[in-house]
Amino acid sequence: MKIKHLTFLAFAFALGNDNLYAQKGKPLFTEQPGMVSYTFRKSLSKDAAATLDTLKELGIKDMEFSSLFGKTAPELRKLLDERGIKCSSFGVSYDDALNKTQEVGQNAKALGAKFVRVAWIPHKGPFTLEMAQQTVADFNKMGKQLKDEFGLTFCYHNHGYEFEKHEDGTLMDYIIQKTDPKYVSFELDMLWAFFPGQDPAALINKYPTRFKLVHMKDLRKGVEGNLSGGTPVENDVALGTGQLDIPTILKAAKKSSIQHYYIEDESPSYATQVPQTIAYLKSLTY
């Protein structure tokens, strides 16, 4: 599908779906949601400028980038500035955050980001206490350097496998409790908390000051979760059509330290699902 065609369809769908949800009461989600670049990864790789035009038409003004899509950070920043879009978070690999911290920090600053995010801890087999202990040491190290040298906040994005049982909780609890709050914060991925059997709202309530960012996504009905950290991308569905209790999670988020709310839809149906998600968020009330 051509970018221009995608732009027209997505925008038309967003406008039309406002009428699908009747609003009653006080709006629950008053922010304009941000977007994770991974949602539009294929089109951004082909034509970043045209894709950013699409996002602008959808009302997106805040983004988390997980790739530079073949451009330098200043080049991508220029495209964003021209459209009034900000990059608030920059996602990188664990290895780059640990071993290329200077480069990561420089790119994040060039993009205008305030957060640097890692979403996967390299591991084989079940996640273990030993892995979690090394993770804590690495996160504290990279987080301190990013804060001290660049004024950036490091965040770790859960991916499901960290919820292996440990003592009275999980290894995710261990990582949160053992990392230094001055240097390490977290990004909650709703789906990847729910998928391994956790309650995303309860997790926010348990650690109200540790989460700064959130990925808003929903899991197809009927799909059973596990601790693998993986599920087919087709299982990402528009918010409000899956298994997650989105209103309850957002209510918890409102009372926490979460600053940025990003839509992430990994599915091939993102062109229709993203506008549907935006319309759903607008419809939510207390």
mmCIF file of C-alpha atoms in Angstrom:
data_model
loop_
_atom_site.group_PDB
_atom_site.id
_atom_site.type_symbol
_atom_site.label_atom_id
_atom_site.label_comp_id
_atom_site.label_asym_id
_atom_site.label_seq_id
_atom_site.Cartn_x
_atom_site.Cartn_y
_atom_site.Cartn_z
ATOM 1 C CA MET A 1 0.000 0.000 0.000
ATOM 2 C CA LYS A 2 1.395 3.386 -0.950
ATOM 3 C CA ILE A 3 2.088 5.834 1.851
ATOM 4 C CA LYS A 4 -0.328 8.432 0.467
ATOM 5 C CA HIS A 5 -3.078 5.821 0.252
ATOM 6 C CA LEU A 6 -2.305 4.702 3.791
ATOM 7 C CA THR A 7 -2.452 8.309 4.964
ATOM 8 C CA PHE A 8 -5.873 8.861 3.452
ATOM 9 C CA LEU A 9 -7.369 5.622 4.741
ATOM 10 C CA ALA A 10 -5.945 5.964 8.234
ATOM 11 C CA PHE A 11 -7.043 9.560 8.615
ATOM 12 C CA ALA A 12 -10.509 8.871 7.240
ATOM 13 C CA PHE A 13 -10.876 5.878 9.537
ATOM 14 C CA ALA A 14 -9.842 7.935 12.564
ATOM 15 C CA LEU A 15 -12.378 10.640 11.779
ATOM 16 C CA GLY A 16 -15.152 8.176 11.082
ATOM 17 C CA ASN A 17 -14.605 6.094 14.192
ATOM 18 C CA ASP A 18 -15.076 8.993 16.577
ATOM 19 C CA ASN A 19 -18.778 8.333 16.129
ATOM 20 C CA LEU A 20 -18.505 4.661 17.050
ATOM 21 C CA TYR A 21 -17.908 5.452 20.694
ATOM 22 C CA ALA A 22 -20.498 7.533 22.524
ATOM 23 C CA GLN A 23 -18.938 9.636 25.259
ATOM 24 C CA LYS A 24 -20.573 9.886 28.647
ATOM 25 C CA GLY A 25 -18.923 11.379 31.693
ATOM 26 C CA LYS A 26 -15.464 12.801 32.272
ATOM 27 C CA PRO A 27 -12.776 11.754 29.747
ATOM 28 C CA LEU A 28 -10.326 9.227 31.171
ATOM 29 C CA PHE A 29 -7.518 9.660 28.663
ATOM 30 C CA THR A 30 -7.041 13.359 27.968
ATOM 31 C CA GLU A 31 -3.537 13.145 26.483
ATOM 32 C CA GLN A 32 -2.810 12.804 22.807
ATOM 33 C CA PRO A 33 -1.117 9.389 22.632
ATOM 34 C CA GLY A 34 2.415 8.999 21.370
ATOM 35 C CA MET A 35 3.618 6.340 18.951
ATOM 36 C CA VAL A 36 6.381 3.724 18.982
ATOM 37 C CA SER A 37 8.269 3.826 15.684
ATOM 38 C CA TYR A 38 8.208 0.024 15.539
ATOM 39 C CA THR A 39 4.497 0.197 14.699
ATOM 40 C CA PHE A 40 5.324 1.928 11.387
ATOM 41 C CA ARG A 41 8.694 0.210 10.941
ATOM 42 C CA LYS A 42 8.170 -0.940 7.356
ATOM 43 C CA SER A 43 6.878 2.361 6.029
ATOM 44 C CA LEU A 44 9.458 4.383 7.977
ATOM 45 C CA SER A 45 12.187 2.281 6.373
ATOM 46 C CA LYS A 46 10.792 2.989 2.891
ATOM 47 C CA ASP A 47 9.898 6.680 3.244
ATOM 48 C CA ALA A 48 10.391 8.281 6.645
ATOM 49 C CA ALA A 49 9.162 11.727 5.603
ATOM 50 C CA ALA A 50 5.882 10.481 4.108
ATOM 51 C CA THR A 51 5.278 8.212 7.106
ATOM 52 C CA LEU A 52 5.812 11.094 9.505
ATOM 53 C CA ASP A 53 3.247 13.028 7.464
ATOM 54 C CA THR A 54 0.800 10.176 8.116
ATOM 55 C CA LEU A 55 1.548 10.279 11.832
ATOM 56 C CA LYS A 56 1.093 14.038 11.909
ATOM 57 C CA GLU A 57 -2.340 13.671 10.285
ATOM 58 C CA LEU A 58 -3.249 11.134 12.960
ATOM 59 C CA GLY A 59 -2.414 13.771 15.574
ATOM 60 C CA ILE A 60 0.790 12.125 16.774
ATOM 61 C CA LYS A 61 3.193 14.652 18.300
ATOM 62 C CA ASP A 62 5.267 12.388 20.552
ATOM 63 C CA MET A 63 7.343 9.385 19.489
ATOM 64 C CA GLU A 64 9.656 6.730 20.784
ATOM 65 C CA PHE A 65 12.184 5.687 18.150
ATOM 66 C CA SER A 66 13.809 2.245 18.247
ATOM 67 C CA SER A 67 15.772 2.805 15.033
ATOM 68 C CA LEU A 68 17.199 5.694 13.019
ATOM 69 C CA PHE A 69 15.923 4.073 9.806
ATOM 70 C CA GLY A 70 19.124 4.610 7.868
ATOM 71 C CA LYS A 71 19.458 8.265 8.838
ATOM 72 C CA THR A 72 21.658 10.121 11.284
ATOM 73 C CA ALA A 73 20.029 11.355 14.474
ATOM 74 C CA PRO A 74 20.271 15.019 13.318
ATOM 75 C CA GLU A 75 18.671 14.116 9.952
ATOM 76 C CA LEU A 76 15.771 12.383 11.671
ATOM 77 C CA ARG A 77 15.433 15.256 14.148
ATOM 78 C CA LYS A 78 15.094 17.698 11.234
ATOM 79 C CA LEU A 79 12.202 15.679 9.762
ATOM 80 C CA LEU A 80 10.506 15.626 13.157
ATOM 81 C CA ASP A 81 10.999 19.343 13.783
ATOM 82 C CA GLU A 82 9.513 20.192 10.386
ATOM 83 C CA ARG A 83 6.310 18.412 11.408
ATOM 84 C CA GLY A 84 6.081 19.533 15.017
ATOM 85 C CA ILE A 85 6.752 16.003 16.314
ATOM 86 C CA LYS A 86 9.033 15.306 19.279
ATOM 87 C CA CYS A 87 11.067 12.221 20.075
ATOM 88 C CA SER A 88 10.844 11.740 23.844
ATOM 89 C CA SER A 89 12.440 8.299 24.079
ATOM 90 C CA PHE A 90 15.174 6.493 22.138
ATOM 91 C CA GLY A 91 15.219 2.696 22.195
ATOM 92 C CA VAL A 92 18.489 0.809 21.745
ATOM 93 C CA SER A 93 19.817 -2.702 22.242
ATOM 94 C CA TYR A 94 21.181 -3.905 25.581
ATOM 95 C CA ASP A 95 24.633 -4.271 24.036
ATOM 96 C CA ASP A 96 24.659 -0.734 22.627
ATOM 97 C CA ALA A 97 23.418 0.781 25.888
ATOM 98 C CA LEU A 98 26.171 -1.032 27.785
ATOM 99 C CA ASN A 99 29.090 -0.848 25.372
ATOM 100 C CA LYS A 100 28.304 2.190 23.200
ATOM 101 C CA THR A 101 26.860 4.398 25.914
ATOM 102 C CA GLN A 102 28.527 7.559 24.606
ATOM 103 C CA GLU A 103 27.155 7.077 21.091
ATOM 104 C CA VAL A 104 23.716 6.213 22.435
ATOM 105 C CA GLY A 105 23.696 9.287 24.638
ATOM 106 C CA GLN A 106 24.786 11.562 21.811
ATOM 107 C CA ASN A 107 22.125 10.199 19.458
ATOM 108 C CA ALA A 108 19.411 10.482 22.096
ATOM 109 C CA LYS A 109 20.345 14.115 22.755
ATOM 110 C CA ALA A 110 20.439 14.877 19.022
ATOM 111 C CA LEU A 111 16.925 13.459 18.693
ATOM 112 C CA GLY A 112 15.749 15.577 21.616
ATOM 113 C CA ALA A 113 14.924 12.532 23.736
ATOM 114 C CA LYS A 114 14.914 12.548 27.507
ATOM 115 C CA PHE A 115 14.762 8.776 27.918
ATOM 116 C CA VAL A 116 16.876 5.886 26.661
ATOM 117 C CA ARG A 117 15.086 2.547 26.620
ATOM 118 C CA VAL A 118 16.198 -1.078 26.403
ATOM 119 C CA ALA A 119 13.513 -3.693 25.677
ATOM 120 C CA TRP A 120 15.330 -7.021 25.678
ATOM 121 C CA ILE A 121 17.917 -8.690 27.877
ATOM 122 C CA PRO A 122 19.919 -11.200 25.790
ATOM 123 C CA HIS A 123 19.463 -14.667 27.273
ATOM 124 C CA LYS A 124 18.893 -18.299 26.364
ATOM 125 C CA GLY A 125 16.360 -20.510 28.073
ATOM 126 C CA PRO A 126 14.422 -19.420 31.161
ATOM 127 C CA PHE A 127 15.465 -16.135 32.744
ATOM 128 C CA THR A 128 17.405 -16.858 35.954
ATOM 129 C CA LEU A 129 18.450 -15.107 39.155
ATOM 130 C CA GLU A 130 22.052 -15.002 37.930
ATOM 131 C CA MET A 131 20.901 -13.244 34.756
ATOM 132 C CA ALA A 132 18.871 -10.796 36.829
ATOM 133 C CA GLN A 133 21.855 -10.042 39.059
ATOM 134 C CA GLN A 134 24.050 -9.230 36.043
ATOM 135 C CA THR A 135 21.218 -7.150 34.592
ATOM 136 C CA VAL A 136 20.978 -5.079 37.766
ATOM 137 C CA ALA A 137 24.705 -4.345 37.708
ATOM 138 C CA ASP A 138 24.628 -3.415 34.021
ATOM 139 C CA PHE A 139 21.500 -1.248 34.337
ATOM 140 C CA ASN A 140 22.967 0.683 37.276
ATOM 141 C CA LYS A 141 26.181 1.265 35.297
ATOM 142 C CA MET A 142 24.599 2.410 32.030
ATOM 143 C CA GLY A 143 21.918 4.383 33.848
ATOM 144 C CA LYS A 144 24.476 6.309 35.888
ATOM 145 C CA GLN A 145 26.572 7.175 32.833
ATOM 146 C CA LEU A 146 23.549 8.308 30.817
ATOM 147 C CA LYS A 147 22.338 10.466 33.707
ATOM 148 C CA ASP A 148 25.707 11.926 34.720
ATOM 149 C CA GLU A 149 27.045 12.634 31.227
ATOM 150 C CA PHE A 150 23.893 13.390 29.257
ATOM 151 C CA GLY A 151 21.102 14.110 31.740
ATOM 152 C CA LEU A 152 19.120 11.183 30.302
ATOM 153 C CA THR A 153 16.879 8.746 32.153
ATOM 154 C CA PHE A 154 17.426 5.065 31.445
ATOM 155 C CA CYS A 155 14.322 2.858 31.261
ATOM 156 C CA TYR A 156 13.908 -0.880 30.947
ATOM 157 C CA HIS A 157 10.879 -2.193 29.059
ATOM 158 C CA ASN A 158 9.566 -5.521 30.377
ATOM 159 C CA HIS A 159 9.110 -8.311 27.844
ATOM 160 C CA GLY A 160 7.485 -11.132 29.791
ATOM 161 C CA TYR A 161 10.311 -13.546 30.590
ATOM 162 C CA GLU A 162 11.372 -11.525 33.682
ATOM 163 C CA PHE A 163 8.299 -12.679 35.597
ATOM 164 C CA GLU A 164 9.830 -16.022 36.580
ATOM 165 C CA LYS A 165 9.010 -16.688 40.216
ATOM 166 C CA HIS A 166 11.573 -15.568 42.786
ATOM 167 C CA GLU A 167 11.031 -15.744 46.557
ATOM 168 C CA ASP A 168 7.691 -14.008 47.271
ATOM 169 C CA GLY A 169 7.560 -12.289 43.905
ATOM 170 C CA THR A 170 9.255 -12.425 40.519
ATOM 171 C CA LEU A 171 12.617 -11.630 38.972
ATOM 172 C CA MET A 172 11.011 -8.450 37.633
ATOM 173 C CA ASP A 173 10.429 -7.452 41.262
ATOM 174 C CA TYR A 174 14.073 -8.259 41.944
ATOM 175 C CA ILE A 175 15.287 -6.038 39.103
ATOM 176 C CA ILE A 176 13.050 -3.150 40.136
ATOM 177 C CA GLN A 177 14.007 -3.414 43.802
ATOM 178 C CA LYS A 178 17.750 -3.878 43.281
ATOM 179 C CA THR A 179 18.335 -1.139 40.696
ATOM 180 C CA ASP A 180 19.082 2.410 41.838
ATOM 181 C CA PRO A 181 15.998 4.646 41.359
ATOM 182 C CA LYS A 182 18.310 7.604 40.669
ATOM 183 C CA TYR A 183 19.605 5.915 37.530
ATOM 184 C CA VAL A 184 17.117 3.231 36.490
ATOM 185 C CA SER A 185 13.442 3.649 35.658
ATOM 186 C CA PHE A 186 11.017 1.466 33.724
ATOM 187 C CA GLU A 187 8.680 1.404 30.767
ATOM 188 C CA LEU A 188 5.622 -0.774 31.270
ATOM 189 C CA ASP A 189 4.532 -2.796 28.272
ATOM 190 C CA MET A 190 0.928 -3.679 29.110
ATOM 191 C CA LEU A 191 0.811 -6.759 26.889
ATOM 192 C CA TRP A 192 4.150 -8.096 28.085
ATOM 193 C CA ALA A 193 3.047 -7.804 31.697
ATOM 194 C CA PHE A 194 -0.335 -9.456 31.056
ATOM 195 C CA PHE A 195 0.993 -12.222 28.766
ATOM 196 C CA PRO A 196 3.054 -13.956 31.505
ATOM 197 C CA GLY A 197 0.115 -13.785 33.907
ATOM 198 C CA GLN A 198 0.641 -10.491 35.712
ATOM 199 C CA ASP A 199 -1.767 -7.637 36.401
ATOM 200 C CA PRO A 200 -0.371 -4.481 34.735
ATOM 201 C CA ALA A 201 -2.423 -2.133 36.943
ATOM 202 C CA ALA A 202 -1.273 -3.928 40.101
ATOM 203 C CA LEU A 203 2.341 -3.672 38.938
ATOM 204 C CA ILE A 204 2.002 0.096 38.494
ATOM 205 C CA ASN A 205 0.336 0.403 41.896
ATOM 206 C CA LYS A 206 3.129 -1.635 43.511
ATOM 207 C CA TYR A 207 5.838 0.617 42.033
ATOM 208 C CA PRO A 208 4.093 3.977 41.452
ATOM 209 C CA THR A 209 7.323 5.984 41.136
ATOM 210 C CA ARG A 210 9.428 3.623 39.010
ATOM 211 C CA PHE A 211 7.511 3.575 35.723
ATOM 212 C CA LYS A 212 8.007 6.645 33.507
ATOM 213 C CA LEU A 213 6.803 5.346 30.126
ATOM 214 C CA VAL A 214 4.130 2.922 28.921
ATOM 215 C CA HIS A 215 3.429 0.920 25.769
ATOM 216 C CA MET A 216 -0.312 0.664 25.182
ATOM 217 C CA LYS A 217 -1.227 -2.543 23.382
ATOM 218 C CA ASP A 218 -3.822 -5.291 23.610
ATOM 219 C CA LEU A 219 -3.744 -9.083 23.207
ATOM 220 C CA ARG A 220 -6.126 -10.972 20.953
ATOM 221 C CA LYS A 221 -8.905 -12.777 22.796
ATOM 222 C CA GLY A 222 -8.360 -16.479 23.247
ATOM 223 C CA VAL A 223 -4.553 -16.311 23.167
ATOM 224 C CA GLU A 224 -2.909 -17.993 26.162
ATOM 225 C CA GLY A 225 0.238 -16.439 27.553
ATOM 226 C CA ASN A 226 3.503 -17.841 28.892
ATOM 227 C CA LEU A 227 6.983 -16.756 29.993
ATOM 228 C CA SER A 228 8.615 -16.930 26.552
ATOM 229 C CA GLY A 229 8.545 -13.203 25.835
ATOM 230 C CA GLY A 230 7.167 -13.878 22.365
ATOM 231 C CA THR A 231 3.874 -14.244 20.520
ATOM 232 C CA PRO A 232 2.945 -13.834 16.812
ATOM 233 C CA VAL A 233 2.587 -10.160 15.842
ATOM 234 C CA GLU A 234 -0.938 -10.903 14.597
ATOM 235 C CA ASN A 235 -1.945 -11.235 18.243
ATOM 236 C CA ASP A 236 -1.587 -7.457 18.702
ATOM 237 C CA VAL A 237 -5.092 -6.014 18.340
ATOM 238 C CA ALA A 238 -6.635 -2.557 18.627
ATOM 239 C CA LEU A 239 -7.034 -1.330 22.185
ATOM 240 C CA GLY A 240 -10.377 -2.313 23.676
ATOM 241 C CA THR A 241 -10.853 -5.354 21.438
ATOM 242 C CA GLY A 242 -8.566 -7.763 23.311
ATOM 243 C CA GLN A 243 -8.110 -9.273 26.749
ATOM 244 C CA LEU A 244 -6.599 -6.388 28.710
ATOM 245 C CA ASP A 245 -8.576 -4.152 31.048
ATOM 246 C CA ILE A 246 -7.310 -0.926 29.496
ATOM 247 C CA PRO A 247 -9.386 1.535 31.599
ATOM 248 C CA THR A 248 -8.167 0.039 34.884
ATOM 249 C CA ILE A 249 -4.546 0.116 33.722
ATOM 250 C CA LEU A 250 -4.833 3.748 32.602
ATOM 251 C CA LYS A 251 -6.446 4.758 35.891
ATOM 252 C CA ALA A 252 -3.469 3.284 37.737
ATOM 253 C CA ALA A 253 -1.075 4.982 35.333
ATOM 254 C CA LYS A 254 -2.713 8.358 35.991
ATOM 255 C CA LYS A 255 -1.760 8.072 39.666
ATOM 256 C CA SER A 256 1.828 7.035 38.926
ATOM 257 C CA SER A 257 4.970 8.725 37.619
ATOM 258 C CA ILE A 258 4.258 7.705 33.992
ATOM 259 C CA GLN A 259 4.900 10.654 31.667
ATOM 260 C CA HIS A 260 4.542 9.281 28.136
ATOM 261 C CA TYR A 261 1.882 6.973 26.706
ATOM 262 C CA TYR A 262 2.887 5.298 23.447
ATOM 263 C CA ILE A 263 0.718 3.212 21.133
ATOM 264 C CA GLU A 264 2.519 0.118 19.911
ATOM 265 C CA ASP A 265 0.893 -2.183 17.386
ATOM 266 C CA GLU A 266 3.240 -4.766 15.909
ATOM 267 C CA SER A 267 0.577 -6.367 13.700
ATOM 268 C CA PRO A 268 0.340 -6.084 9.900
ATOM 269 C CA SER A 269 -3.110 -4.525 10.450
ATOM 270 C CA TYR A 270 -1.706 -1.372 12.050
ATOM 271 C CA ALA A 271 -3.065 0.916 9.293
ATOM 272 C CA THR A 272 -6.633 0.264 10.453
ATOM 273 C CA GLN A 273 -5.985 -0.728 14.064
ATOM 274 C CA VAL A 274 -4.063 2.400 15.067
ATOM 275 C CA PRO A 275 -6.896 4.817 14.175
ATOM 276 C CA GLN A 276 -9.313 2.455 15.940
ATOM 277 C CA THR A 277 -7.076 2.531 19.025
ATOM 278 C CA ILE A 278 -6.940 6.342 18.988
ATOM 279 C CA ALA A 279 -10.730 6.558 18.726
ATOM 280 C CA TYR A 280 -11.106 4.078 21.593
ATOM 281 C CA LEU A 281 -8.782 6.085 23.855
ATOM 282 C CA LYS A 282 -10.811 9.231 23.141
ATOM 283 C CA SER A 283 -13.997 7.385 24.097
ATOM 284 C CA LEU A 284 -12.900 6.315 27.586
ATOM 285 C CA THR A 285 -14.589 8.014 30.523
ATOM 286 C CA TYR A 286 -14.665 7.752 34.303
#
